[in-house]
Coordinates of C-alpha atoms in Angstrom, one line a residue:
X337 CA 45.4 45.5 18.8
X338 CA 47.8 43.1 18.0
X339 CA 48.3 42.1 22.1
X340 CA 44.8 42.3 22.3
X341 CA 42.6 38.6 22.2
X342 CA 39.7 39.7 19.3
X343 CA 37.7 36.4 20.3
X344 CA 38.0 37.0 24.5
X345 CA 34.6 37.6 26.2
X346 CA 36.0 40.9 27.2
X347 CA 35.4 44.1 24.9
X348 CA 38.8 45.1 25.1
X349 CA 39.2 44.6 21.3
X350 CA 36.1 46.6 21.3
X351 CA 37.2 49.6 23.1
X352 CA 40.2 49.9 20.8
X353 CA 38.5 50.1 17.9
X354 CA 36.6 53.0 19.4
X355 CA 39.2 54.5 19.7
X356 CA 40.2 54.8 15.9
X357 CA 37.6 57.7 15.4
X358 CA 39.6 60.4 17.3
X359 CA 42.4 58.8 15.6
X360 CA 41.6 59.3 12.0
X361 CA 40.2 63.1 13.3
X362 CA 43.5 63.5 14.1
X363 CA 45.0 62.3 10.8
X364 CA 42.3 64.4 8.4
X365 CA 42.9 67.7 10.8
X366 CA 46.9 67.1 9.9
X367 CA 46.1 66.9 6.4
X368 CA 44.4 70.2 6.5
X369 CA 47.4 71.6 8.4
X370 CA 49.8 71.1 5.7
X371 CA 47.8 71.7 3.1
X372 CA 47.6 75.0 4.5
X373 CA 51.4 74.9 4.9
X374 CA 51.8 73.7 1.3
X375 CA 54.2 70.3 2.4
X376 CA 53.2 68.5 -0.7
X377 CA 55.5 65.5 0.9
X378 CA 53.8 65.4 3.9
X379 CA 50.1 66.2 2.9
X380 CA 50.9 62.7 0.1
X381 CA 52.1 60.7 3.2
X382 CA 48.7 61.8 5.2
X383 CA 46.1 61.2 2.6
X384 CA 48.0 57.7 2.6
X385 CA 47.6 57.1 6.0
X386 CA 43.8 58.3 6.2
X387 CA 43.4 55.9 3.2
X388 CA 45.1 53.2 4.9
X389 CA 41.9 53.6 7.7
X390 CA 39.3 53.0 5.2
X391 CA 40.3 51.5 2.7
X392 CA 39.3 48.0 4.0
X393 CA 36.2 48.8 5.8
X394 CA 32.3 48.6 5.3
X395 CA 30.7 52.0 4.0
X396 CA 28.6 52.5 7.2
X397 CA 31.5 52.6 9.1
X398 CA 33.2 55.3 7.2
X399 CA 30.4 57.2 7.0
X400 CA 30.8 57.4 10.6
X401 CA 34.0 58.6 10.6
X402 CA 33.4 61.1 7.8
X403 CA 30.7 62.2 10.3
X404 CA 33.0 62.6 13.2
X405 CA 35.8 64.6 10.7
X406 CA 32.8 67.0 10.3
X407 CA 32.4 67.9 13.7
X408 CA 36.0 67.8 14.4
X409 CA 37.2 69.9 11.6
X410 CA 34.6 73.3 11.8
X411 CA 36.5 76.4 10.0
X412 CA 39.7 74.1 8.2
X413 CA 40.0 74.1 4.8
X414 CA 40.8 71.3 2.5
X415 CA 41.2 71.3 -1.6
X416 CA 42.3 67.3 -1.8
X417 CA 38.8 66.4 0.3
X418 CA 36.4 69.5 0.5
X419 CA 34.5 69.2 3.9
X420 CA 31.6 71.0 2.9
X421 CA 31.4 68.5 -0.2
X422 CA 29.0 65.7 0.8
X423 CA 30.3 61.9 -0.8
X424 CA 29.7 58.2 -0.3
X425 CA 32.5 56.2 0.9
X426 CA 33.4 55.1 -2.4
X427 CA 33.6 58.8 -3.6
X428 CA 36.1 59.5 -1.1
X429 CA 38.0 56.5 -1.4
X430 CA 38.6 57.3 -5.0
X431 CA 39.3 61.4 -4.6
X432 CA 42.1 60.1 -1.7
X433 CA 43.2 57.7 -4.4
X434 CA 43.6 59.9 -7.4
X435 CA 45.6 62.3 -5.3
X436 CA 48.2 60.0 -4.7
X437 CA 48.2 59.1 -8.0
X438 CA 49.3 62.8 -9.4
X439 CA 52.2 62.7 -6.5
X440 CA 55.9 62.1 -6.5
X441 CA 56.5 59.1 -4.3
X442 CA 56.6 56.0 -6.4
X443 CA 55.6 53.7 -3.6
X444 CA 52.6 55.6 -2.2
X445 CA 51.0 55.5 -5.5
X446 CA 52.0 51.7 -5.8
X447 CA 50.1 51.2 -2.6
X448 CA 47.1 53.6 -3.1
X449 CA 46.6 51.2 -6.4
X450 CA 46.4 48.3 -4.6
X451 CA 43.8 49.8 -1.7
X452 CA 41.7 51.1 -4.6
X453 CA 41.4 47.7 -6.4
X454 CA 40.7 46.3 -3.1
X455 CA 37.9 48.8 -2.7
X456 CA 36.5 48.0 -5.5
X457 CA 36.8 44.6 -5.0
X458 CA 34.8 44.5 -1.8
X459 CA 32.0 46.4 -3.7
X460 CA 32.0 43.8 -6.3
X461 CA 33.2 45.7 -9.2
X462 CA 35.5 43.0 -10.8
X463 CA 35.5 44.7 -14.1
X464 CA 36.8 48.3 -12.6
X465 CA 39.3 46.2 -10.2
X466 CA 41.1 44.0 -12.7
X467 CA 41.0 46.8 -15.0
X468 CA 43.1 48.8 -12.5
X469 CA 45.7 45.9 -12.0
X470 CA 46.6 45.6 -15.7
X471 CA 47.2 48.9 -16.2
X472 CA 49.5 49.5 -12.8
X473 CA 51.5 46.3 -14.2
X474 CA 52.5 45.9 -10.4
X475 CA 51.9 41.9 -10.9
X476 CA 55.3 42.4 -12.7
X477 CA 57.2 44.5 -10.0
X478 CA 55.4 43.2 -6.8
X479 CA 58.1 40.5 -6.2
X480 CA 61.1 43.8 -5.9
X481 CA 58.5 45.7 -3.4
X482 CA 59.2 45.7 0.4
X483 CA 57.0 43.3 2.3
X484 CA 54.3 45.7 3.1
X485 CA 53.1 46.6 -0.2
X486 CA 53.3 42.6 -0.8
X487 CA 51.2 42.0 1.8
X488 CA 48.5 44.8 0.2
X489 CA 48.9 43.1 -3.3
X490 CA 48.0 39.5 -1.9
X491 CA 45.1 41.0 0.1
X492 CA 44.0 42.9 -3.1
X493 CA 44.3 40.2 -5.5
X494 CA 42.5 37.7 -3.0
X495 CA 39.7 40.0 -2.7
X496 CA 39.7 40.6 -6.9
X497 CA 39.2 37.0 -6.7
X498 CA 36.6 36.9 -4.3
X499 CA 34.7 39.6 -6.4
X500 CA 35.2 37.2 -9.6
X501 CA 33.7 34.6 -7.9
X502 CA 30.7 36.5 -6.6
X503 CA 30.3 38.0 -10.5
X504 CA 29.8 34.2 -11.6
X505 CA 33.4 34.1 -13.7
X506 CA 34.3 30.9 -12.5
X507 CA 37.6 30.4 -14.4
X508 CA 38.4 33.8 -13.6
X509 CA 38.1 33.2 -9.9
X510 CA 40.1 30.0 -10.4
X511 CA 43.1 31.4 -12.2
X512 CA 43.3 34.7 -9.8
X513 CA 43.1 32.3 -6.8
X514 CA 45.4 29.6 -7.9
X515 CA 48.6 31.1 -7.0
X516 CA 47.4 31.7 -3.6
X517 CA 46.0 28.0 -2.8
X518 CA 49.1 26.2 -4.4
X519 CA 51.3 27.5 -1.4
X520 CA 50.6 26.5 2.1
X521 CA 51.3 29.9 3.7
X522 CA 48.3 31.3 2.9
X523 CA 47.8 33.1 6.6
X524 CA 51.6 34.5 6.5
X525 CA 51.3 36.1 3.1
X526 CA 48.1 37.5 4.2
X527 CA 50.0 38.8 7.3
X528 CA 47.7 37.1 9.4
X529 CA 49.6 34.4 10.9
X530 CA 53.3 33.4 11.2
X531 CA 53.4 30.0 10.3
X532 CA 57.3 29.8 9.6
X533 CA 58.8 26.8 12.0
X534 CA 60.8 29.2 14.4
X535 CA 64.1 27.8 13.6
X536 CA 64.6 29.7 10.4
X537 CA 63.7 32.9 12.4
X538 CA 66.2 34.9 14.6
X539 CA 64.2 36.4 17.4
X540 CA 64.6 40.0 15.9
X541 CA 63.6 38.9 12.4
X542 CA 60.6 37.3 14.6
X543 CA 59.7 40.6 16.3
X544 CA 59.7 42.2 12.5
X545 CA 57.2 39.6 11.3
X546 CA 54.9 39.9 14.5
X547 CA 54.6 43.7 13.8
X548 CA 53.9 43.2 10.3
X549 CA 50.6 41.3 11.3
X550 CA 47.1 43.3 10.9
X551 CA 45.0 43.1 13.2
X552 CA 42.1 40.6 13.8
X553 CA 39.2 43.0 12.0
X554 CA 41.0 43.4 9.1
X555 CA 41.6 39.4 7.8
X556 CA 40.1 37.9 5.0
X557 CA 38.1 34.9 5.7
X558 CA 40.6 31.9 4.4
X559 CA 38.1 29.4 4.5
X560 CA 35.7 31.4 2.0
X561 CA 38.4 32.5 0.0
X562 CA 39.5 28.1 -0.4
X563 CA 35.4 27.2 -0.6
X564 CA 35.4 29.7 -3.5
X565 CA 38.1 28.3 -5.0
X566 CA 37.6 24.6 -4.6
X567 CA 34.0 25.9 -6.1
X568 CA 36.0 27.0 -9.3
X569 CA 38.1 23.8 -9.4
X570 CA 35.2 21.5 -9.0
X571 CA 33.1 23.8 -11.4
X572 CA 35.8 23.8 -14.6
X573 CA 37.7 20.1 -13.8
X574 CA 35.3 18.0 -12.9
X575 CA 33.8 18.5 -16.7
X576 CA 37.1 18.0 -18.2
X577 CA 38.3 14.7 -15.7
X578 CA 34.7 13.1 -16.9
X579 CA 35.5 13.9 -20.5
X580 CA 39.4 12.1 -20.9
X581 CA 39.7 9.0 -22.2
X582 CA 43.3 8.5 -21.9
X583 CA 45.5 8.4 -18.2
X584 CA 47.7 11.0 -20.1
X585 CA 45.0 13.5 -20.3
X586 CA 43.2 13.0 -16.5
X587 CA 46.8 13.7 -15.3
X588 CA 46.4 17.7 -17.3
X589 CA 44.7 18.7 -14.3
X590 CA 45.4 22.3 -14.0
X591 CA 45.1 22.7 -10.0
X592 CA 47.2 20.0 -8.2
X593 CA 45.8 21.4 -4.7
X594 CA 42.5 20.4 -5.9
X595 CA 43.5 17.0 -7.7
X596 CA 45.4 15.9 -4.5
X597 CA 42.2 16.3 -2.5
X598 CA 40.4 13.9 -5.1
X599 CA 42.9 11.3 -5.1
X600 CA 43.1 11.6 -1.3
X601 CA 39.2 11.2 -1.1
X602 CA 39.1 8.1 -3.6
X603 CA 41.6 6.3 -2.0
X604 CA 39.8 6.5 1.7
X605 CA 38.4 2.7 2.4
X606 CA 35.5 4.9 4.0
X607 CA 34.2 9.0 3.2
X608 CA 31.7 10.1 6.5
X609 CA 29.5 12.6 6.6
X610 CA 31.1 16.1 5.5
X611 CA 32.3 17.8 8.5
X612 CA 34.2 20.7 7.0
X613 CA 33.6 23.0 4.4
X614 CA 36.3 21.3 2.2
X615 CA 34.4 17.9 3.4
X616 CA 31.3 19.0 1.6
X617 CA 33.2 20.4 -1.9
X618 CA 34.8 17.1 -2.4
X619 CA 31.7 15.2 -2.1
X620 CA 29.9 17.4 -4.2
X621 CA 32.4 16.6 -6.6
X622 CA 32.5 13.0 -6.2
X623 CA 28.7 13.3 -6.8
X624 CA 28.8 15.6 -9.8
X625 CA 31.7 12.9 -11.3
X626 CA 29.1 9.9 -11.1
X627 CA 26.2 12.8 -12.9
X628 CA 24.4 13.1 -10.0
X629 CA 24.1 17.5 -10.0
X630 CA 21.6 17.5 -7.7
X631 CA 23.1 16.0 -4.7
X632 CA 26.5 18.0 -5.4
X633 CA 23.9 21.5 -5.5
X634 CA 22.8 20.7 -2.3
X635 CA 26.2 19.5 -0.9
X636 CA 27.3 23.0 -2.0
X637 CA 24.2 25.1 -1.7
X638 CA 24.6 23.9 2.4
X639 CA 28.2 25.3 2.9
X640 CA 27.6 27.5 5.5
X641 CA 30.4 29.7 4.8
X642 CA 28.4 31.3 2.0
X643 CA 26.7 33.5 4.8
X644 CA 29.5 35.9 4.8
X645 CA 29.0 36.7 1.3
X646 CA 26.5 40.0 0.9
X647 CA 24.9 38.6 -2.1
X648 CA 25.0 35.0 -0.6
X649 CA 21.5 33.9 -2.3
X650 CA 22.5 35.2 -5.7
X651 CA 25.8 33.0 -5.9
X652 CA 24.0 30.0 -4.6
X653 CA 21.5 30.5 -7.6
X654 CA 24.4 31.1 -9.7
X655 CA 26.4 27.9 -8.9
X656 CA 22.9 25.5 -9.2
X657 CA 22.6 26.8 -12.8

């Protein structure tokens, strides 16, 4: 998937992803093989691994799977996942999770921590989500973890904030986001992109990187993640820039990413027509700092990047009141 062009006219990228089905079969049917063998090591490592399929995807697709693993696993036996059981994605999700949580291996339940908050995350339950990340205290150990469960904290903590935003707790989203939008590497801690100028990468620590990337269907949208959070900055600074009387106090601006863009936009000679979706936040602040709310709803309300939100109408009627 990774040699594979996602946005080609082709369907290769397609065809591989077909492929996954007999795939994860394969994984579920090992997991009832040594469960039946009683490797307690090797059944944690498998549930993992069938986690690590679904984890990140839509419901309807995993209830395809789950249909498949019916058909493919007639007359095996399972205690962890019952086949005969009937569950919602979710369900499953959290009985794959909860079994790694009872096991040895330190690092599987680290990661099966992070794929659960990202589950919930995706299904907008913020509350349940955060919840889960202050009691794992892995914001404390994350920076000791190898680079994979890195990666799967930034992806879980992006889509936490996403889930904020889409919940209506603006500074929430703002604070969880923050850390992410103050860096410029966005795309490589995401494993999504190497962005790294080459010359500070050996070709083998290169080829490490490049296999560390996920695969196209499996990115988070950076330019809805930065809309949401240039929402929150615009949404909780704005306010407080309008308020100061003093130089001192305008320069307490808590996110510099989004002050720079101000400055930047108030010293151009001449500001077009927005063209981008960071275009059309800026000018909505500009209008919501000279009091007019309406033009900065309608600057933001038509930030077409909203579309890939679910409840897309809902946050649009949040963010006008």
């Amino acid at each position: 998937m990774q040699h594979t062009d996602a946005h080609e006219k082709g369907s290769e990228y397609i065809e591989r992803l077909r492929e996954e089905i007999p795939l994860y079969t394969t994984i579920v049917k090992a997991q009832a093989l040594f469960e039946r063998e009683s490797w307690a090591d090797a059944v944690a490592r498998t549930v993992m691994r069938r986690l690590e399929h679904i984890y990140a995807k839509p419901d309807v697709i995993i209830d395809h799977f789950e249909k498949a693993v019916k058909e493919a696993t007639k007359g095996l036996q399972s205690t962890v996942t019952p086949f005969d059981t009937p569950r919602d994605a979710s369900a499953l999700v959290h009985a794959l999770c909860v079994y790694i949580y009872h096991s040895d291996a330190p690092l599987l339940r680290a990661r099966a921590i992070l794929a659960h908050i990202f589950n919930h995350a995706t299904h907008g339950r913020y509350h349940q989500a955060r919840d889960l990340l202050l009691m794992s205290h892995l914001q404390d150990t994350v920076a000791q973890a190898d680079v994979t469960t890195q990666i799967l904290y930034n992806r879980a903590v992006m889509q936490l904030g996403l889930a904020a935003f889409r919940k209506g707790y603006i500074t929430e989203c703002q604070t969880i986001l923050s850390e992410m939008f103050t860096s410029t590497r966005q795309k490589e801690l995401l494993a999504q992109a190497i962005q790294r100028y080459n010359t500070q990468l050996s070709p083998e620590q290169e080829l490490i990187e490049k296999r560390r990337l996920l695969p196209f269907h499996l990115h988070l949208n950076i330019e809805l993640l930065e809309a949401a959070y240039l929402t929150c900055c615009m949404l909780t600074e704005i306010p407080a820039l309008v308020s100061v009387d003093t130089d001192d106090q305008r320069r307490r601006v808590t996110s510099k990413t989004f002050k720079r863009l101000l400055d930047q936009a108030d010293k151009a000679a001449f500001m077009g027509p927005p063209e981008n979706t960071r275009d059309h936040i800026i000018k909505a602040s500009k209008a919501m700092q000279a009091g007019e709310w309406e033009r900065a709803r309608d600057l933001i309300t038509s930030v077409k990047i909203w579309t890939l939100l679910d409840n897309a109408a809902e946050v649009k009627e949040m963010l006008t009141k």
